[in-house]
Amino acid sequence: MRSLMPLPSSPIGVFDSGVGGLSVLRALRAALPYERFVYLADSANAPYGERGDPYVGARTHAITQYLREQHHIKALVVACNTATAAAIHEVRASHPDLPLVGLEPAVKPALAVTRTGRVGVIGTRGTLTSSKFAKLLASLESQADFVVQPCDGLAHAIERSVNLPEPPAGNAVTVCATETGALCERYIRAMGDFGTAPGQIDTLVLGCTHYIFVAHELRALVGAGVQFIETGEAVARQTRRLLEAAGLLRASACTLVGTGDAGSDDTPSAAPDTLLLTTGPVDMLQAAAHRWLGLPADCCATVAVP
Ligand code: DGL
């Protein structure tokens, strides 16, 4: 497919089934402060985790087309482990010219930090039953014991929770009073013992971008000594590397690097640095943007992506 030649000042597209990918956007904005971003939350169709590959693949394809055609993105971050597992290979094949970053549960980094050799992995059913994840795990199985737990319903509960008042930081008893807390409790308890003693799970991989937003609830359940591993910062580093390699990194507000065909694009853009779009209710995205990124409501809009 043809689209306008991307420029260093073109935005980076970021998408997720819903608001979870805002955790990745937060890391991207911190690491790449001069870039512009268009985030798309497919909240009308969330959650993806229990939908199956054909559905998730079709949504991923439609959203990639939309972001290229309507926003002329210069790169795409699929800030969703489930969509990456289901469809990244197809997106790569259909858009070979688009710098593309996907996410997968960070089990390799977990190996570097575990001391007990017992690593927990939580994610959606779609991610954790994918052939991509099976291959990843098979390549590392001899190096640690992995306790893998799909968390049906948790991403959806997190979506629903964004309009609720922020839960107080608490202990395991108060945490379980919320819907997200009750689900966290059910899945964490099913995984066995957490802690730093021999035989306990001392490292927990958050294999779904939504789960960072219940880190305080998970923490209350597993205790202070357990390390959480997520991918936001690594994704931001990889995005920077790809942009540099493509000559598309925006290194300062108006100084451009590696202009190539984009040489005339040397003025700062008046466009807002972050635009947040959703296929679902805008008030939910506004609440999440305010709560998790400190962004104002007027950054957000609802769009149709059939
Ligand atoms: N945030 C997504 C992920 O990282 C998907 C959650 C969902 O839609 O089920 O997998």
Coordinates of C-alpha atoms and ligand atoms in Angstrom, one line a residue:
M1 CA 0.0 0.0 0.0
R2 CA 1.2 3.6 -0.7
S3 CA 1.0 6.4 1.8
L4 CA 2.6 9.8 2.1
M5 CA 6.4 9.8 2.5
P6 CA 6.9 10.0 6.3
L7 CA 8.9 12.8 7.8
P8 CA 10.8 13.1 11.1
S9 CA 7.9 15.4 12.2
S10 CA 5.3 12.8 11.4
P11 CA 3.7 11.1 14.4
I12 CA 4.5 7.7 15.8
G13 CA 1.4 5.5 15.9
V14 CA 0.7 3.5 19.1
F15 CA -2.2 1.2 19.5
D16 CA -3.8 -1.2 21.9
S17 CA -7.2 -2.9 22.4
G18 CA -7.9 -0.2 24.9
V19 CA -6.3 2.0 27.5
G20 CA -3.5 -0.5 28.6
G21 CA -1.1 0.7 25.9
L22 CA -1.1 4.1 27.6
S23 CA 1.5 2.5 29.9
V24 CA 3.7 2.1 26.8
L25 CA 2.9 5.5 25.6
R26 CA 4.0 6.9 28.9
A27 CA 7.4 5.3 28.5
L28 CA 7.7 6.4 24.8
R29 CA 6.9 10.0 25.7
A30 CA 9.5 10.0 28.5
A31 CA 12.2 8.5 26.2
L32 CA 11.4 10.4 23.0
P33 CA 10.3 13.9 24.2
Y34 CA 10.4 15.6 20.8
E35 CA 8.3 13.1 19.0
R36 CA 4.6 13.4 18.2
F37 CA 2.2 10.4 19.0
V38 CA -1.2 9.3 17.8
Y39 CA -2.6 6.7 20.2
L40 CA -5.5 4.6 19.2
A41 CA -7.5 2.6 21.8
D42 CA -9.8 0.1 20.2
S43 CA -12.0 0.2 23.3
A44 CA -15.2 -0.5 21.4
N45 CA -13.8 -3.9 20.6
A46 CA -11.8 -4.6 23.8
P47 CA -10.8 -6.9 25.2
Y48 CA -8.9 -8.8 22.6
G49 CA -7.5 -11.4 24.9
E50 CA -10.4 -13.8 24.6
R51 CA -11.4 -13.1 21.0
G52 CA -9.2 -15.4 18.9
D53 CA -6.6 -14.6 16.3
P54 CA -8.7 -14.0 13.2
Y55 CA -10.7 -11.2 14.9
V56 CA -7.6 -9.6 16.5
G57 CA -5.7 -9.9 13.2
A58 CA -8.5 -8.1 11.3
R59 CA -8.6 -5.3 13.9
T60 CA -4.9 -4.9 13.9
H61 CA -4.9 -4.7 10.1
A62 CA -7.7 -2.1 10.0
I63 CA -6.1 0.1 12.6
T64 CA -2.7 0.0 10.9
Q65 CA -4.3 1.1 7.6
Y66 CA -6.3 3.8 9.4
L67 CA -3.2 5.2 11.2
R68 CA -1.2 5.2 8.0
E69 CA -3.9 6.8 5.8
Q70 CA -5.4 9.3 8.2
H71 CA -2.3 10.2 10.3
H72 CA 0.6 9.4 8.1
I73 CA 2.5 7.7 10.9
K74 CA 6.2 7.1 10.4
A75 CA 6.4 4.1 12.7
L76 CA 3.9 1.9 14.6
V77 CA 4.2 0.5 18.1
V78 CA 1.7 -2.3 18.7
A79 CA 1.4 -1.7 22.4
C80 CA -0.6 -4.9 22.9
N81 CA 0.9 -8.3 23.6
T82 CA -2.2 -10.0 22.3
A83 CA -2.3 -8.2 18.9
T84 CA 1.5 -8.8 18.6
A85 CA 1.1 -12.5 19.2
A86 CA -1.8 -12.8 16.8
A87 CA -0.8 -10.5 13.9
I88 CA 2.6 -8.9 14.0
H89 CA 4.0 -11.2 11.3
E90 CA 1.1 -10.2 8.9
V91 CA 1.5 -6.5 9.6
R92 CA 5.2 -6.8 8.9
A93 CA 4.4 -8.6 5.6
S94 CA 1.8 -6.1 4.5
H95 CA 3.7 -3.0 5.5
P96 CA 7.4 -3.8 4.9
D97 CA 8.3 -0.1 4.7
L98 CA 6.9 0.7 8.2
P99 CA 9.2 0.6 11.2
L100 CA 7.3 -1.7 13.5
V101 CA 7.7 -2.6 17.2
G102 CA 5.6 -5.3 18.9
L103 CA 5.4 -6.5 22.5
E104 CA 5.9 -9.9 24.0
P105 CA 6.0 -10.9 27.7
A106 CA 9.5 -10.0 29.0
V107 CA 10.5 -13.5 30.1
K108 CA 14.1 -13.1 29.0
P109 CA 14.8 -10.1 31.2
A110 CA 13.1 -12.0 34.0
L111 CA 15.8 -14.7 33.8
A112 CA 18.4 -12.1 34.5
V113 CA 16.9 -11.0 37.8
T114 CA 15.3 -14.1 39.3
R115 CA 17.2 -15.7 42.2
T116 CA 14.8 -18.5 43.1
G117 CA 14.6 -19.6 39.5
R118 CA 10.8 -19.5 39.6
V119 CA 9.2 -16.9 37.4
G120 CA 5.5 -16.0 37.1
V121 CA 4.0 -14.8 33.9
I122 CA 0.5 -13.2 33.6
G123 CA -1.1 -12.1 30.4
T124 CA -4.2 -12.6 28.3
R125 CA -5.3 -16.1 27.2
G126 CA -4.6 -15.0 23.6
T127 CA -1.0 -14.1 24.3
L128 CA -0.2 -17.1 26.6
T129 CA -1.7 -19.7 24.4
S130 CA -0.1 -18.4 21.2
S131 CA 2.4 -20.4 19.2
K132 CA 4.7 -17.3 19.4
F133 CA 4.7 -17.5 23.2
A134 CA 5.1 -21.3 23.2
K135 CA 8.2 -21.0 21.1
L136 CA 9.6 -18.3 23.4
L137 CA 9.0 -20.3 26.5
A138 CA 10.4 -23.5 25.0
S139 CA 13.7 -21.7 24.2
L140 CA 14.1 -20.7 27.9
E141 CA 12.5 -23.6 29.8
S142 CA 15.8 -25.1 30.8
Q143 CA 16.8 -21.9 32.5
A144 CA 13.9 -21.5 35.0
D145 CA 10.5 -22.7 36.1
F146 CA 7.8 -20.7 34.6
V147 CA 4.4 -20.4 36.2
V148 CA 2.1 -19.1 33.4
Q149 CA -1.4 -17.8 34.3
P150 CA -3.9 -16.4 31.8
C151 CA -6.0 -13.7 33.5
D152 CA -9.4 -13.8 31.8
G153 CA -11.4 -10.7 32.4
L154 CA -8.7 -8.7 34.1
A155 CA -8.0 -6.3 31.1
H156 CA -11.7 -5.7 30.7
A157 CA -12.1 -5.0 34.4
I158 CA -9.2 -2.5 34.2
E159 CA -11.0 -0.8 31.2
R160 CA -14.1 -0.5 33.3
S161 CA -12.3 0.8 36.3
V162 CA -10.9 3.9 34.8
N163 CA -14.0 6.0 35.5
L164 CA -14.0 4.9 39.2
P165 CA -12.3 6.8 41.9
E166 CA -8.6 5.8 42.4
P167 CA -8.5 2.9 44.9
P168 CA -6.5 3.6 48.1
A169 CA -3.1 1.9 48.3
G170 CA -3.8 -1.0 50.6
N171 CA -3.1 -4.4 51.9
A172 CA -4.4 -7.6 50.3
V173 CA -7.7 -7.4 52.3
T174 CA -8.7 -3.9 51.0
V175 CA -7.5 -4.6 47.5
C176 CA -9.9 -7.5 47.1
A177 CA -12.9 -5.1 47.6
T178 CA -12.6 -3.9 43.9
E179 CA -13.4 -6.0 40.8
T180 CA -9.8 -5.7 39.6
G181 CA -8.5 -6.5 43.0
A182 CA -10.7 -9.6 43.3
L183 CA -9.5 -10.9 39.9
C184 CA -5.9 -10.2 40.8
E185 CA -6.3 -12.1 44.0
R186 CA -7.9 -15.1 42.2
Y187 CA -5.1 -15.4 39.6
I188 CA -2.2 -14.6 42.0
R189 CA -3.4 -17.2 44.5
A190 CA -3.7 -19.8 41.7
M191 CA 0.0 -19.4 40.9
G192 CA 1.3 -20.5 44.2
D193 CA 3.7 -18.9 46.7
F194 CA 5.4 -15.6 46.0
G195 CA 8.5 -14.4 47.9
T196 CA 12.2 -14.6 47.9
A197 CA 12.7 -18.0 49.7
P198 CA 13.7 -21.1 47.7
G199 CA 10.8 -22.5 45.7
Q200 CA 8.9 -19.2 45.7
I201 CA 8.1 -17.1 42.7
D202 CA 10.3 -14.0 43.1
T203 CA 9.7 -12.4 39.7
L204 CA 6.4 -11.6 38.0
V205 CA 6.3 -10.7 34.3
L206 CA 3.4 -8.4 33.4
G207 CA 2.6 -9.8 30.0
C208 CA -0.3 -7.4 29.2
T209 CA 0.0 -3.7 28.9
H210 CA -3.1 -3.1 31.0
Y211 CA -1.7 -4.8 34.1
I212 CA 0.7 -2.0 35.0
F213 CA -2.3 -0.1 36.0
V214 CA -3.1 -2.6 38.8
A215 CA 0.5 -3.0 39.9
H216 CA -0.4 -1.6 43.3
E217 CA -3.0 -4.3 43.7
L218 CA -0.7 -7.0 42.6
R219 CA 2.0 -5.7 44.9
A220 CA -0.3 -5.9 47.9
L221 CA -0.9 -9.5 47.1
V222 CA 2.7 -10.7 46.3
G223 CA 4.6 -8.7 48.8
A224 CA 7.5 -6.2 48.6
G225 CA 10.3 -8.6 47.6
V226 CA 8.8 -9.7 44.3
Q227 CA 10.2 -8.0 41.2
F228 CA 7.8 -6.9 38.4
I229 CA 9.0 -7.0 34.8
E230 CA 7.3 -5.0 32.1
T231 CA 8.4 -3.8 28.7
G232 CA 7.7 -0.1 28.3
E233 CA 11.2 1.2 28.6
A234 CA 12.7 -1.6 26.4
V235 CA 10.0 -0.8 23.7
A236 CA 10.9 2.9 23.8
R237 CA 14.6 2.0 23.3
Q238 CA 13.8 -0.3 20.4
T239 CA 11.6 2.4 18.8
R240 CA 14.4 4.9 19.1
R241 CA 16.8 2.5 17.4
L242 CA 14.4 1.8 14.5
L243 CA 13.7 5.5 14.0
E244 CA 17.5 6.3 14.0
A245 CA 18.2 3.5 11.5
A246 CA 15.4 4.9 9.2
G247 CA 16.6 8.5 9.5
L248 CA 13.3 9.4 11.1
L249 CA 14.2 10.3 14.7
R250 CA 13.1 13.7 15.8
A251 CA 16.0 14.6 18.0
S252 CA 14.9 18.1 19.2
A253 CA 11.9 20.3 18.9
C254 CA 13.1 21.7 15.6
T255 CA 16.4 20.2 14.7
L256 CA 16.0 17.1 12.6
V257 CA 18.3 14.1 12.2
G258 CA 18.8 12.2 9.0
T259 CA 16.4 14.3 6.8
G260 CA 16.9 12.5 3.5
D261 CA 13.8 13.2 1.4
A262 CA 12.3 15.0 4.4
G263 CA 14.8 17.8 4.2
S264 CA 12.3 20.6 3.9
D265 CA 10.6 19.6 7.1
D266 CA 12.7 21.8 9.5
T267 CA 10.2 23.8 11.4
P268 CA 8.6 22.9 14.6
S269 CA 5.1 21.5 14.2
A270 CA 2.1 23.4 15.6
A271 CA 0.3 20.0 15.9
P272 CA -0.2 18.8 19.5
D273 CA 2.5 16.3 20.6
T274 CA 0.0 13.7 21.6
L275 CA -3.4 12.9 20.2
L276 CA -5.4 10.1 21.9
L277 CA -8.2 8.4 19.9
T278 CA -10.7 5.8 20.8
T279 CA -13.3 3.7 19.0
G280 CA -15.2 3.6 22.3
P281 CA -16.5 6.2 24.8
V282 CA -14.3 9.3 25.0
D283 CA -14.9 9.9 28.7
M284 CA -13.1 6.6 29.5
L285 CA -10.0 7.6 27.5
Q286 CA -10.1 11.1 29.0
A287 CA -10.2 9.7 32.5
A288 CA -7.3 7.3 31.8
A289 CA -5.3 10.0 30.1
H290 CA -5.7 12.3 33.0
R291 CA -5.1 9.7 35.6
W292 CA -2.1 7.9 34.0
L293 CA -0.4 10.6 31.8
G294 CA -1.7 13.9 33.2
L295 CA -3.0 14.8 29.8
P296 CA -6.0 17.2 29.3
A297 CA -9.4 16.0 28.0
D298 CA -9.0 18.0 24.7
C299 CA -6.3 15.6 23.6
C300 CA -8.9 12.9 23.2
A301 CA -11.5 12.1 20.5
T302 CA -13.7 9.3 19.4
V303 CA -13.2 7.9 15.8
A304 CA -14.7 5.2 13.8
V305 CA -12.3 2.5 12.4
P306 CA -14.6 -0.1 10.7
Ligands
DGL1 N1 -3.4 -4.8 26.6 C1 -3.4 -5.9 25.8 C2 -2.2 -6.8 25.9 O1 -1.1 -6.3 26.2 C3 -4.7 -6.7 25.6 C4 -5.7 -6.8 26.6 C5 -7.0 -7.3 26.0 O2 -7.6 -6.6 25.2 O3 -7.4 -8.4 26.4 O4 -2.3 -8.0 25.6

